[in-house]
PDB file of C-alpha atoms in Angstrom:
ATOM      1  CA  MET A   1     -36.584  56.557-156.635  1.00 92.00           C
ATOM      2  CA  THR A   2     -37.615  59.909-155.170  1.00 96.00           C
ATOM      3  CA  VAL A   3     -36.871  62.890-157.395  1.00 97.00           C
ATOM      4  CA  TYR A   4     -37.359  66.603-156.810  1.00 98.00           C
ATOM      5  CA  THR A   5     -37.008  70.007-158.366  1.00 98.00           C
ATOM      6  CA  THR A   6     -37.883  73.589-157.599  1.00 98.00           C
ATOM      7  CA  VAL A   7     -39.763  75.943-159.881  1.00 97.00           C
ATOM      8  CA  ASP A   8     -40.556  79.651-159.670  1.00 97.00           C
ATOM      9  CA  SER A   9     -44.236  80.588-159.556  1.00 97.00           C
ATOM     10  CA  PRO A  10     -46.434  83.578-158.711  1.00 95.00           C
ATOM     11  CA  LEU A  11     -46.639  82.059-155.202  1.00 95.00           C
ATOM     12  CA  GLY A  12     -42.875  81.865-154.761  1.00 95.00           C
ATOM     13  CA  GLU A  13     -40.558  78.932-155.288  1.00 96.00           C
ATOM     14  CA  LEU A  14     -42.388  75.598-155.328  1.00 98.00           C
ATOM     15  CA  LEU A  15     -40.753  72.330-154.278  1.00 98.00           C
ATOM     16  CA  LEU A  16     -41.974  69.398-156.366  1.00 98.00           C
ATOM     17  CA  VAL A  17     -41.309  65.863-155.126  1.00 98.00           C
ATOM     18  CA  GLY A  18     -42.166  62.763-157.096  1.00 98.00           C
ATOM     19  CA  GLU A  19     -41.628  59.097-157.739  1.00 97.00           C
ATOM     20  CA  GLU A  20     -40.788  57.456-161.034  1.00 95.00           C
ATOM     21  CA  SER A  21     -43.921  55.973-162.618  1.00 96.00           C
ATOM     22  CA  ALA A  22     -44.365  53.991-165.807  1.00 95.00           C
ATOM     23  CA  THR A  23     -47.984  55.191-166.078  1.00 96.00           C
ATOM     24  CA  ALA A  24     -47.604  58.929-165.363  1.00 96.00           C
ATOM     25  CA  LYS A  25     -47.364  61.502-168.153  1.00 93.00           C
ATOM     26  CA  GLY A  26     -43.702  62.428-168.265  1.00 93.00           C
ATOM     27  CA  GLY A  27     -42.768  59.435-166.110  1.00 95.00           C
ATOM     28  CA  THR A  28     -43.180  61.052-162.681  1.00 97.00           C
ATOM     29  CA  ALA A  29     -46.052  60.759-160.201  1.00 98.00           C
ATOM     30  CA  LEU A  30     -46.300  63.787-157.909  1.00 98.00           C
ATOM     31  CA  ALA A  31     -45.891  63.067-154.193  1.00 97.00           C
ATOM     32  CA  SER A  32     -45.716  66.622-152.877  1.00 97.00           C
ATOM     33  CA  LEU A  33     -46.017  70.220-153.994  1.00 97.00           C
ATOM     34  CA  SER A  34     -45.030  72.648-151.280  1.00 95.00           C
ATOM     35  CA  MET A  35     -43.986  76.274-150.909  1.00 93.00           C
ATOM     36  CA  PRO A  36     -41.734  78.322-148.627  1.00 87.00           C
ATOM     37  CA  GLY A  37     -43.087  78.789-145.139  1.00 86.00           C
ATOM     38  CA  GLN A  38     -45.758  76.132-145.604  1.00 89.00           C
ATOM     39  CA  LYS A  39     -46.951  74.337-142.489  1.00 84.00           C
ATOM     40  CA  SER A  40     -45.585  70.769-142.652  1.00 84.00           C
ATOM     41  CA  GLY A  41     -44.137  71.375-146.112  1.00 88.00           C
ATOM     42  CA  ALA A  42     -41.704  68.904-147.629  1.00 92.00           C
ATOM     43  CA  VAL A  43     -37.978  69.383-147.227  1.00 92.00           C
ATOM     44  CA  VAL A  44     -35.343  67.775-149.423  1.00 93.00           C
ATOM     45  CA  GLN A  45     -34.139  64.518-147.881  1.00 95.00           C
ATOM     46  CA  GLU A  46     -30.831  62.727-148.179  1.00 96.00           C
ATOM     47  CA  GLY A  47     -31.015  60.231-151.041  1.00 96.00           C
ATOM     48  CA  TRP A  48     -33.450  62.254-153.139  1.00 97.00           C
ATOM     49  CA  VAL A  49     -32.227  63.016-156.638  1.00 97.00           C
ATOM     50  CA  GLU A  50     -32.611  66.482-158.146  1.00 98.00           C
ATOM     51  CA  ASP A  51     -34.028  66.008-161.649  1.00 97.00           C
ATOM     52  CA  ALA A  52     -35.804  68.926-163.329  1.00 97.00           C
ATOM     53  CA  ASP A  53     -36.362  66.840-166.470  1.00 97.00           C
ATOM     54  CA  ALA A  54     -38.558  64.421-164.501  1.00 97.00           C
ATOM     55  CA  PHE A  55     -41.049  67.251-163.880  1.00 98.00           C
ATOM     56  CA  VAL A  56     -41.325  68.790-167.364  1.00 97.00           C
ATOM     57  CA  GLU A  57     -44.976  67.709-167.795  1.00 97.00           C
ATOM     58  CA  ILE A  58     -45.998  68.771-164.288  1.00 98.00           C
ATOM     59  CA  VAL A  59     -44.235  72.145-164.583  1.00 98.00           C
ATOM     60  CA  SER A  60     -45.885  72.715-167.961  1.00 98.00           C
ATOM     61  CA  GLN A  61     -49.321  72.157-166.418  1.00 98.00           C
ATOM     62  CA  LEU A  62     -48.498  74.446-163.475  1.00 98.00           C
ATOM     63  CA  ARG A  63     -47.363  77.233-165.810  1.00 98.00           C
ATOM     64  CA  SER A  64     -50.562  76.832-167.853  1.00 98.00           C
ATOM     65  CA  TYR A  65     -52.635  77.019-164.660  1.00 98.00           C
ATOM     66  CA  PHE A  66     -50.854  80.163-163.484  1.00 97.00           C
ATOM     67  CA  ASP A  67     -51.268  81.849-166.883  1.00 96.00           C
ATOM     68  CA  GLY A  68     -54.997  81.063-166.784  1.00 95.00           C
ATOM     69  CA  SER A  69     -55.133  78.592-169.678  1.00 96.00           C
ATOM     70  CA  LEU A  70     -55.525  75.374-167.609  1.00 97.00           C
ATOM     71  CA  THR A  71     -58.454  74.759-165.267  1.00 97.00           C
ATOM     72  CA  HIS A  72     -57.961  71.054-164.451  1.00 96.00           C
ATOM     73  CA  PHE A  73     -54.729  69.182-163.793  1.00 97.00           C
ATOM     74  CA  ASP A  74     -54.025  65.798-165.373  1.00 96.00           C
ATOM     75  CA  ILE A  75     -51.281  64.621-163.034  1.00 97.00           C
ATOM     76  CA  GLU A  76     -50.762  61.195-161.482  1.00 97.00           C
ATOM     77  CA  TYR A  77     -50.305  61.362-157.718  1.00 96.00           C
ATOM     78  CA  VAL A  78     -48.392  59.078-155.380  1.00 95.00           C
ATOM     79  CA  GLY A  79     -50.838  57.454-152.960  1.00 87.00           C
ATOM     80  CA  GLY A  80     -50.786  58.120-149.255  1.00 92.00           C
ATOM     81  CA  GLY A  81     -52.851  59.311-146.346  1.00 95.00           C
ATOM     82  CA  SER A  82     -55.427  57.540-144.225  1.00 96.00           C
ATOM     83  CA  GLU A  83     -58.677  56.229-145.680  1.00 96.00           C
ATOM     84  CA  PHE A  84     -60.477  59.307-144.301  1.00 97.00           C
ATOM     85  CA  GLN A  85     -57.871  61.690-145.764  1.00 97.00           C
ATOM     86  CA  GLN A  86     -58.148  59.963-149.137  1.00 97.00           C
ATOM     87  CA  ARG A  87     -61.946  60.464-149.123  1.00 97.00           C
ATOM     88  CA  VAL A  88     -61.522  64.160-148.306  1.00 98.00           C
ATOM     89  CA  TRP A  89     -58.768  64.611-150.905  1.00 97.00           C
ATOM     90  CA  LYS A  90     -60.872  62.914-153.578  1.00 97.00           C
ATOM     91  CA  ALA A  91     -63.658  65.429-152.811  1.00 98.00           C
ATOM     92  CA  LEU A  92     -61.163  68.285-153.245  1.00 98.00           C
ATOM     93  CA  GLU A  93     -60.133  67.001-156.666  1.00 96.00           C
ATOM     94  CA  VAL A  94     -63.635  67.438-158.067  1.00 96.00           C
ATOM     95  CA  ILE A  95     -64.278  70.999-156.874  1.00 97.00           C
ATOM     96  CA  PRO A  96     -64.588  72.859-160.179  1.00 97.00           C
ATOM     97  CA  TYR A  97     -62.158  75.628-161.088  1.00 97.00           C
ATOM     98  CA  GLY A  98     -63.534  79.019-160.115  1.00 95.00           C
ATOM     99  CA  THR A  99     -65.842  77.727-157.368  1.00 96.00           C
ATOM    100  CA  THR A 100     -65.583  77.209-153.640  1.00 96.00           C
ATOM    101  CA  LEU A 101     -67.150  74.881-151.096  1.00 96.00           C
ATOM    102  CA  SER A 102     -67.258  75.088-147.317  1.00 95.00           C
ATOM    103  CA  TYR A 103     -65.720  72.553-144.969  1.00 95.00           C
ATOM    104  CA  GLY A 104     -69.261  71.483-144.048  1.00 95.00           C
ATOM    105  CA  GLU A 105     -70.122  70.894-147.696  1.00 96.00           C
ATOM    106  CA  ILE A 106     -67.028  68.689-148.076  1.00 97.00           C
ATOM    107  CA  ALA A 107     -68.058  66.751-144.953  1.00 96.00           C
ATOM    108  CA  ALA A 108     -71.539  66.209-146.421  1.00 96.00           C
ATOM    109  CA  GLN A 109     -70.100  65.103-149.780  1.00 96.00           C
ATOM    110  CA  ILE A 110     -68.053  62.352-148.165  1.00 97.00           C
ATOM    111  CA  GLY A 111     -70.939  61.236-145.948  1.00 95.00           C
ATOM    112  CA  ALA A 112     -69.460  62.542-142.703  1.00 94.00           C
ATOM    113  CA  SER A 113     -71.534  64.228-140.007  1.00 89.00           C
ATOM    114  CA  ARG A 114     -71.520  67.962-139.299  1.00 83.00           C
ATOM    115  CA  ALA A 115     -69.480  67.063-136.202  1.00 86.00           C
ATOM    116  CA  ALA A 116     -66.712  65.866-138.539  1.00 92.00           C
ATOM    117  CA  VAL A 117     -66.065  69.340-139.989  1.00 94.00           C
ATOM    118  CA  ARG A 118     -62.973  69.787-137.808  1.00 93.00           C
ATOM    119  CA  ALA A 119     -61.613  66.389-138.945  1.00 96.00           C
ATOM    120  CA  VAL A 120     -62.268  67.408-142.560  1.00 96.00           C
ATOM    121  CA  GLY A 121     -60.266  70.593-141.945  1.00 95.00           C
ATOM    122  CA  THR A 122     -57.414  68.566-140.476  1.00 95.00           C
ATOM    123  CA  ALA A 123     -57.404  66.224-143.483  1.00 96.00           C
ATOM    124  CA  ILE A 124     -57.406  69.201-145.853  1.00 96.00           C
ATOM    125  CA  GLY A 125     -54.509  70.706-143.895  1.00 94.00           C
ATOM    126  CA  ALA A 126     -52.552  67.474-144.427  1.00 95.00           C
ATOM    127  CA  ASN A 127     -52.951  67.683-148.226  1.00 96.00           C
ATOM    128  CA  PRO A 128     -49.397  67.296-149.615  1.00 96.00           C
ATOM    129  CA  LEU A 129     -50.375  68.556-153.078  1.00 96.00           C
ATOM    130  CA  LEU A 130     -51.127  72.264-152.756  1.00 96.00           C
ATOM    131  CA  VAL A 131     -52.480  73.966-155.886  1.00 97.00           C
ATOM    132  CA  VAL A 132     -52.961  70.763-157.925  1.00 97.00           C
ATOM    133  CA  ARG A 133     -55.310  69.190-155.349  1.00 97.00           C
ATOM    134  CA  PRO A 134     -57.258  72.407-154.826  1.00 97.00           C
ATOM    135  CA  CYS A 135     -57.672  72.767-151.080  1.00 96.00           C
ATOM    136  CA  HIS A 136     -57.544  76.542-151.659  1.00 96.00           C
ATOM    137  CA  ARG A 137     -61.133  76.242-152.944  1.00 97.00           C
ATOM    138  CA  VAL A 138     -62.422  75.339-149.465  1.00 97.00           C
ATOM    139  CA  ILE A 139     -63.579  78.291-147.368  1.00 95.00           C
ATOM    140  CA  GLY A 140     -65.403  78.894-144.112  1.00 93.00           C
ATOM    141  CA  ALA A 141     -69.191  78.585-143.952  1.00 92.00           C
ATOM    142  CA  ASN A 142     -69.416  82.378-143.738  1.00 92.00           C
ATOM    143  CA  GLY A 143     -67.262  82.862-146.855  1.00 90.00           C
ATOM    144  CA  ALA A 144     -64.097  83.700-144.907  1.00 90.00           C
ATOM    145  CA  LEU A 145     -60.727  82.494-146.132  1.00 91.00           C
ATOM    146  CA  THR A 146     -59.458  80.126-143.467  1.00 91.00           C
ATOM    147  CA  GLY A 147     -56.914  77.410-142.974  1.00 87.00           C
ATOM    148  CA  TYR A 148     -54.472  77.283-145.886  1.00 92.00           C
ATOM    149  CA  ALA A 149     -51.117  75.595-145.181  1.00 92.00           C
ATOM    150  CA  GLY A 150     -49.435  77.867-147.737  1.00 93.00           C
ATOM    151  CA  GLY A 151     -50.749  81.009-146.039  1.00 93.00           C
ATOM    152  CA  LEU A 152     -53.955  82.973-146.486  1.00 94.00           C
ATOM    153  CA  GLU A 153     -52.299  85.494-148.815  1.00 93.00           C
ATOM    154  CA  ARG A 154     -51.506  82.681-151.247  1.00 95.00           C
ATOM    155  CA  LYS A 155     -55.018  81.267-150.917  1.00 95.00           C
ATOM    156  CA  GLN A 156     -56.376  84.715-151.800  1.00 94.00           C
ATOM    157  CA  ARG A 157     -54.057  84.915-154.835  1.00 94.00           C
ATOM    158  CA  LEU A 158     -55.157  81.493-156.099  1.00 96.00           C
ATOM    159  CA  LEU A 159     -58.832  82.367-155.746  1.00 95.00           C
ATOM    160  CA  GLU A 160     -58.239  85.685-157.503  1.00 94.00           C
ATOM    161  CA  LEU A 161     -56.498  83.798-160.323  1.00 94.00           C
ATOM    162  CA  GLU A 162     -59.618  81.642-160.642  1.00 95.00           C
ATOM    163  CA  ASN A 163     -61.862  84.745-160.589  1.00 91.00           C
ATOM    164  CA  VAL A 164     -63.475  83.777-157.295  1.00 88.00           C
ATOM    165  CA  LEU A 165     -64.402  86.813-155.240  1.00 59.00           C
ATOM    166  CA  PRO A 166     -64.710  85.670-151.628  1.00 46.00           C
ATOM    167  CA  ALA A 167     -67.320  87.312-149.423  1.00 40.00           C
ATOM    168  CA  ALA A 168     -64.809  88.159-146.714  1.00 43.00           C
ATOM    169  CA  ALA A 169     -61.195  89.269-146.445  1.00 51.00           C
ATOM    170  CA  PRO A 170     -58.653  86.763-145.101  1.00 52.00           C
ATOM    171  CA  SER A 171     -59.048  86.170-141.399  1.00 52.00           C
ATOM    172  CA  SER A 172     -56.123  85.427-139.142  1.00 48.00           C
TER     173      SER A 172
END
Protein backbone atom coordinates (compact mmCIF):
# COMPACT_ATOMS: atom_id res chain seq x y z
CA MET A 1 0.00 0.00 0.00
CA THR A 2 1.28 3.46 -0.92
CA VAL A 3 1.09 6.00 1.89
CA TYR A 4 1.96 9.69 1.96
CA THR A 5 2.15 12.74 4.15
CA THR A 6 3.37 16.30 3.97
CA VAL A 7 5.71 17.96 6.43
CA ASP A 8 6.91 21.54 6.83
CA SER A 9 10.65 22.12 6.48
CA PRO A 10 13.10 24.98 5.97
CA LEU A 11 12.81 24.17 2.24
CA GLY A 12 9.02 24.44 2.19
CA GLU A 13 6.43 21.70 2.41
CA LEU A 14 7.86 18.26 1.63
CA LEU A 15 5.76 15.44 0.18
CA LEU A 16 6.81 12.05 1.53
CA VAL A 17 5.63 8.91 -0.26
CA GLY A 18 6.29 5.42 0.99
CA GLU A 19 5.39 1.77 0.99
CA GLU A 20 4.66 -0.40 4.00
CA SER A 21 7.72 -2.47 4.92
CA ALA A 22 8.22 -5.07 7.62
CA THR A 23 11.96 -4.31 7.70
CA ALA A 24 11.96 -0.49 7.74
CA LYS A 25 12.27 1.50 10.97
CA GLY A 26 8.77 2.74 11.66
CA GLY A 27 7.30 0.33 9.10
CA THR A 28 7.59 2.55 6.01
CA ALA A 29 10.18 2.47 3.22
CA LEU A 30 10.57 5.85 1.52
CA ALA A 31 9.75 5.92 -2.20
CA SER A 32 9.88 9.67 -2.80
CA LEU A 33 10.70 12.93 -1.07
CA SER A 34 9.76 15.93 -3.16
CA MET A 35 9.12 19.64 -2.73
CA PRO A 36 6.93 22.31 -4.33
CA GLY A 37 8.01 23.32 -7.80
CA GLN A 38 10.38 20.37 -8.14
CA LYS A 39 11.07 19.12 -11.64
CA SER A 40 9.32 15.74 -12.00
CA GLY A 41 8.27 15.79 -8.35
CA ALA A 42 5.71 13.32 -7.06
CA VAL A 43 2.04 14.23 -6.95
CA VAL A 44 -0.56 12.49 -4.81
CA GLN A 45 -2.27 9.73 -6.79
CA GLU A 46 -5.72 8.25 -6.47
CA GLY A 47 -5.58 5.23 -4.16
CA TRP A 48 -2.74 6.55 -2.01
CA VAL A 49 -3.55 6.73 1.69
CA GLU A 50 -2.63 9.77 3.76
CA ASP A 51 -0.97 8.48 6.94
CA ALA A 52 1.28 10.82 8.93
CA ASP A 53 1.87 8.11 11.54
CA ALA A 54 3.58 5.93 8.93
CA PHE A 55 6.32 8.57 8.57
CA VAL A 56 7.08 9.35 12.23
CA GLU A 57 10.61 7.86 12.05
CA ILE A 58 11.43 9.48 8.71
CA VAL A 59 10.11 12.89 9.82
CA SER A 60 12.11 12.62 13.04
CA GLN A 61 15.30 12.04 11.05
CA LEU A 62 14.49 14.93 8.69
CA ARG A 63 13.91 17.30 11.62
CA SER A 64 17.21 16.20 13.18
CA TYR A 65 18.99 16.81 9.87
CA PHE A 66 17.50 20.28 9.51
CA ASP A 67 18.41 21.21 13.09
CA GLY A 68 22.00 20.10 12.44
CA SER A 69 22.10 17.11 14.79
CA LEU A 70 21.92 14.34 12.13
CA THR A 71 24.54 13.91 9.40
CA HIS A 72 23.54 10.51 7.97
CA PHE A 73 20.07 9.13 7.33
CA ASP A 74 19.12 5.58 8.32
CA ILE A 75 16.05 5.17 6.13
CA GLU A 76 15.00 2.18 4.03
CA TYR A 77 14.23 3.13 0.44
CA VAL A 78 11.86 1.55 -2.06
CA GLY A 79 13.87 0.20 -5.00
CA GLY A 80 13.57 1.59 -8.48
CA GLY A 81 15.49 3.12 -11.33
CA SER A 82 17.64 1.56 -14.01
CA GLU A 83 20.83 -0.32 -13.20
CA PHE A 84 22.85 2.78 -14.17
CA GLN A 85 20.68 5.07 -12.01
CA GLN A 86 21.06 2.69 -9.07
CA ARG A 87 24.87 2.81 -9.41
CA VAL A 88 24.81 6.62 -9.47
CA TRP A 89 22.37 6.82 -6.54
CA LYS A 90 24.49 4.43 -4.48
CA ALA A 91 27.48 6.76 -5.07
CA LEU A 92 25.38 9.70 -3.84
CA GLU A 93 24.52 7.88 -0.63
CA VAL A 94 28.16 7.68 0.44
CA ILE A 95 29.11 11.33 -0.14
CA PRO A 96 29.93 12.46 3.40
CA TYR A 97 27.93 15.22 5.08
CA GLY A 98 29.60 18.59 4.60
CA THR A 99 31.49 17.64 1.43
CA THR A 100 30.84 17.90 -2.28
CA LEU A 101 31.89 15.98 -5.37
CA SER A 102 31.68 16.91 -9.03
CA TYR A 103 29.65 15.05 -11.63
CA GLY A 104 32.94 13.84 -13.12
CA GLU A 105 34.05 12.47 -9.76
CA ILE A 106 30.77 10.54 -9.46
CA ALA A 107 31.28 9.17 -12.98
CA ALA A 108 34.79 8.01 -12.04
CA GLN A 109 33.54 6.41 -8.80
CA ILE A 110 31.05 4.25 -10.67
CA GLY A 111 33.57 3.31 -13.36
CA ALA A 112 31.97 5.37 -16.12
CA SER A 113 33.98 7.34 -18.67
CA ARG A 114 34.34 11.13 -18.66
CA ALA A 115 31.94 11.06 -21.63
CA ALA A 116 29.27 9.70 -19.26
CA VAL A 117 29.17 12.87 -17.13
CA ARG A 118 25.97 14.04 -18.83
CA ALA A 119 24.32 10.63 -18.20
CA VAL A 120 25.42 10.85 -14.56
CA GLY A 121 23.75 14.27 -14.34
CA THR A 122 20.56 12.86 -15.84
CA ALA A 123 20.55 9.99 -13.34
CA ILE A 124 21.11 12.42 -10.47
CA GLY A 125 18.25 14.56 -11.78
CA ALA A 126 15.98 11.49 -11.65
CA ASN A 127 16.74 10.91 -7.94
CA PRO A 128 13.30 10.61 -6.27
CA LEU A 129 14.73 11.06 -2.76
CA LEU A 130 15.88 14.66 -2.47
CA VAL A 131 17.70 15.57 0.76
CA VAL A 132 17.98 12.00 2.10
CA ARG A 133 19.89 10.74 -0.97
CA PRO A 134 22.14 13.80 -1.10
CA CYS A 135 22.26 14.84 -4.73
CA HIS A 136 22.63 18.43 -3.45
CA ARG A 137 26.26 17.53 -2.65
CA VAL A 138 27.12 17.21 -6.36
CA ILE A 139 28.42 20.39 -7.98
CA GLY A 140 30.00 21.44 -11.25
CA ALA A 141 33.70 20.80 -11.88
CA ASN A 142 34.35 24.52 -11.41
CA GLY A 143 32.55 24.59 -8.04
CA ALA A 144 29.35 26.10 -9.43
CA LEU A 145 25.98 25.01 -8.09
CA THR A 146 24.21 23.35 -10.99
CA GLY A 147 21.33 21.05 -11.70
CA TYR A 148 19.16 20.59 -8.61
CA ALA A 149 15.58 19.41 -9.24
CA GLY A 150 14.41 21.28 -6.14
CA GLY A 151 15.93 24.56 -7.35
CA LEU A 152 19.37 26.07 -6.91
CA GLU A 153 18.24 28.23 -3.98
CA ARG A 154 17.34 25.09 -2.04
CA LYS A 155 20.62 23.43 -3.02
CA GLN A 156 22.44 26.48 -1.66
CA ARG A 157 20.45 26.31 1.60
CA LEU A 158 21.25 22.61 2.07
CA LEU A 159 24.95 23.17 1.48
CA GLU A 160 24.91 26.12 3.88
CA LEU A 161 23.22 23.90 6.48
CA GLU A 162 26.08 21.43 6.04
CA ASN A 163 28.66 24.24 6.32
CA VAL A 164 29.85 23.79 2.74
CA LEU A 165 30.94 27.07 1.20
CA PRO A 166 30.78 26.63 -2.57
CA ALA A 167 33.36 28.42 -4.71
CA ALA A 168 30.73 30.02 -6.92
CA ALA A 169 27.27 31.51 -6.57
CA PRO A 170 24.34 29.58 -8.07
CA SER A 171 24.33 29.69 -11.84
CA SER A 172 21.15 29.70 -13.86
